XYZ file of N, CA and C in Angstrom:
240
model
N 61.507 70.358 8.502
C 61.195 68.949 8.635
C 62.502 68.197 8.846
N 62.562 67.299 9.830
C 63.788 66.552 10.094
C 64.152 65.660 8.910
N 65.467 65.440 8.755
C 65.945 64.569 7.680
C 65.529 63.127 7.880
N 65.232 62.742 9.122
C 64.881 61.348 9.408
C 63.400 61.045 9.195
N 62.613 62.043 8.814
C 61.181 61.820 8.588
C 60.992 60.842 7.427
N 60.070 59.891 7.568
C 59.850 58.937 6.474
C 59.272 59.641 5.250
N 59.641 59.131 4.091
C 59.140 59.702 2.845
C 57.647 59.435 2.733
N 56.892 60.460 2.345
C 55.458 60.294 2.155
C 55.190 59.943 0.700
N 54.569 58.813 0.505
C 54.125 58.396 -0.828
C 52.608 58.365 -0.778
N 51.998 59.520 -1.030
C 50.559 59.675 -0.846
C 49.746 58.763 -1.753
N 48.721 58.150 -1.156
C 47.790 57.271 -1.861
C 46.374 57.647 -1.474
N 45.483 57.624 -2.448
C 44.080 57.943 -2.249
C 43.251 56.695 -2.526
N 42.320 56.391 -1.643
C 41.419 55.259 -1.847
C 40.030 55.811 -2.138
N 39.479 55.434 -3.300
C 38.148 55.871 -3.724
C 37.384 54.671 -4.251
N 36.067 54.802 -4.286
C 35.276 53.705 -4.824
C 33.833 54.072 -5.011
N 33.142 53.157 -5.659
C 31.725 53.345 -5.913
C 31.209 52.268 -6.839
N 29.963 52.415 -7.215
C 29.314 51.420 -8.073
C 29.639 51.719 -9.540
N 30.036 50.674 -10.263
C 30.404 50.819 -11.665
C 29.217 50.575 -12.588
N 29.301 51.135 -13.798
C 28.275 50.913 -14.821
C 28.266 49.439 -15.214
N 29.456 48.885 -15.465
C 29.599 47.463 -15.769
C 30.983 47.021 -15.319
N 31.209 45.734 -15.326
C 32.471 45.202 -14.813
C 33.601 45.237 -15.831
N 33.302 45.632 -17.051
C 34.320 45.693 -18.099
C 35.083 47.013 -18.102
N 34.530 48.048 -17.473
C 35.131 49.376 -17.511
C 35.146 49.991 -16.116
N 36.064 50.898 -15.899
C 36.134 51.612 -14.621
C 35.377 52.929 -14.709
N 34.080 52.829 -15.040
C 33.217 53.998 -15.162
C 32.163 53.932 -14.063
N 32.136 54.957 -13.223
C 31.179 54.976 -12.124
C 29.780 55.308 -12.625
N 28.773 54.675 -12.012
C 27.374 54.941 -12.366
C 26.999 56.384 -12.080
N 27.393 56.880 -10.921
C 27.013 58.220 -10.502
C 28.194 58.848 -9.762
N 28.805 59.869 -10.359
C 29.966 60.509 -9.730
C 29.633 61.156 -8.396
N 28.370 61.541 -8.199
C 27.972 62.131 -6.915
C 28.040 61.110 -5.778
N 28.001 59.833 -6.125
C 28.022 58.783 -5.112
C 29.401 58.161 -4.909
N 30.416 58.643 -5.616
C 31.764 58.109 -5.432
C 32.229 58.459 -4.025
N 32.727 57.456 -3.338
C 33.161 57.621 -1.952
C 34.676 57.831 -1.905
N 35.088 58.873 -1.217
C 36.510 59.068 -0.941
C 36.757 58.453 0.427
N 37.426 57.313 0.427
C 37.677 56.587 1.668
C 38.710 57.323 2.500
N 39.792 57.770 1.861
C 40.803 58.508 2.603
C 42.096 58.693 1.842
N 42.964 59.488 2.434
C 44.286 59.791 1.918
C 45.281 59.183 2.895
N 46.266 58.451 2.368
C 47.171 57.679 3.221
C 48.627 57.971 2.873
N 49.522 57.918 3.869
C 50.925 58.293 3.659
C 51.769 57.230 2.975
N 51.240 56.027 2.822
C 52.009 54.967 2.167
C 51.060 53.901 1.626
N 51.603 53.022 0.800
C 50.782 52.009 0.155
C 50.202 51.012 1.162
N 50.964 50.649 2.171
C 50.499 49.636 3.135
C 49.216 50.071 3.836
N 49.152 51.311 4.294
C 47.936 51.766 4.980
C 46.783 51.960 3.985
N 47.108 52.403 2.771
C 46.073 52.535 1.742
C 45.506 51.167 1.388
N 46.363 50.175 1.287
C 45.925 48.821 0.949
C 45.023 48.251 2.041
N 45.361 48.502 3.294
C 44.533 48.028 4.411
C 43.143 48.669 4.351
N 43.086 49.964 4.061
C 41.792 50.656 3.949
C 41.014 50.141 2.744
N 41.701 49.952 1.635
C 41.065 49.415 0.420
C 40.467 48.036 0.695
N 41.243 47.172 1.327
C 40.785 45.810 1.616
C 39.547 45.829 2.512
N 39.548 46.656 3.529
C 38.405 46.746 4.448
C 37.147 47.197 3.710
N 37.259 48.227 2.869
C 36.086 48.706 2.120
C 35.631 47.667 1.102
N 36.552 47.061 0.396
C 36.199 46.062 -0.613
C 35.488 44.869 0.043
N 35.989 44.428 1.174
C 35.357 43.293 1.855
C 33.991 43.654 2.425
N 33.809 44.910 2.799
C 32.518 45.305 3.374
C 31.423 45.416 2.313
N 31.811 45.450 1.044
C 30.830 45.575 -0.046
C 30.842 44.352 -0.951
N 31.301 43.231 -0.443
C 31.459 42.025 -1.256
C 30.131 41.527 -1.840
N 29.009 41.868 -1.229
C 27.708 41.421 -1.721
C 27.237 42.182 -2.964
N 27.872 43.301 -3.284
C 27.503 44.078 -4.463
C 28.618 43.931 -5.504
N 28.390 43.130 -6.523
C 29.412 42.847 -7.532
C 29.806 44.082 -8.331
N 28.967 45.107 -8.374
C 29.260 46.314 -9.150
C 30.135 47.306 -8.369
N 30.294 47.110 -7.066
C 31.073 48.022 -6.229
C 32.554 47.727 -6.386
N 33.329 48.790 -6.617
C 34.772 48.643 -6.745
C 35.466 49.800 -6.035
N 36.585 49.487 -5.413
C 37.427 50.491 -4.767
C 38.800 50.438 -5.422
N 39.442 51.607 -5.481
C 40.714 51.741 -6.170
C 41.715 52.492 -5.301
N 42.990 52.159 -5.480
C 44.078 52.897 -4.849
C 44.725 53.748 -5.930
N 44.717 55.061 -5.715
C 45.334 56.001 -6.658
C 46.688 56.406 -6.078
N 47.729 56.212 -6.846
C 49.087 56.552 -6.417
C 49.328 58.047 -6.671
N 48.896 58.876 -5.726
C 49.004 60.325 -5.896
C 50.452 60.784 -6.017
N 51.360 60.097 -5.353
C 52.759 60.497 -5.403
C 53.302 60.414 -6.831
N 52.760 59.519 -7.638
C 53.190 59.417 -9.037
C 52.663 60.587 -9.862
N 51.497 61.105 -9.504
C 50.946 62.268 -10.202
C 51.661 63.547 -9.781
N 52.028 63.626 -8.504
C 52.686 64.821 -7.984
C 54.132 64.927 -8.453
N 54.797 63.783 -8.618
C 56.195 63.768 -9.046
C 56.374 62.655 -10.078
N 55.991 62.904 -11.336
C 56.041 61.847 -12.355
C 57.450 61.363 -12.686
N 58.484 62.113 -12.308
C 59.854 61.697 -12.583
C 60.427 60.805 -11.504
N 59.667 60.588 -10.456
C 60.123 59.758 -9.351
C 60.223 58.304 -9.811
N 61.305 57.657 -9.422
C 61.489 56.255 -9.750
C 60.527 55.403 -8.908
N 59.862 54.430 -9.521
C 58.981 53.556 -8.733
C 59.792 52.700 -7.772
N 59.216 52.454 -6.592
C 59.868 51.590 -5.601
C 59.909 50.161 -6.104
N 60.957 49.489 -5.824
C 61.104 48.086 -6.272
C 61.137 47.148 -5.118
C-alpha cells in the first residue's frame, strides 16, 4: 500500500426501531438495518443523515454511527 494512501477510519451506520426513546434498545434485532461501512466520518455522516431524514415520520426509528476504528485500535488518539 502506498505511503500516500489516506488513513481509513472505518465507520458503520446501523439503525432500526427502538423499544422506547429513553434507551438504545432495538425492538427486533432481526430488523436492524446495516446501512453501510464507510472509510471516514464524513461519508458515514452523510449516509446517516440520509437514512435518518428518510424515516423522520417514525419517531421510534434511530440510526447510529459506530466508530469501528476505535474498536479495532483502542489506543489510537482521537482526531481533534
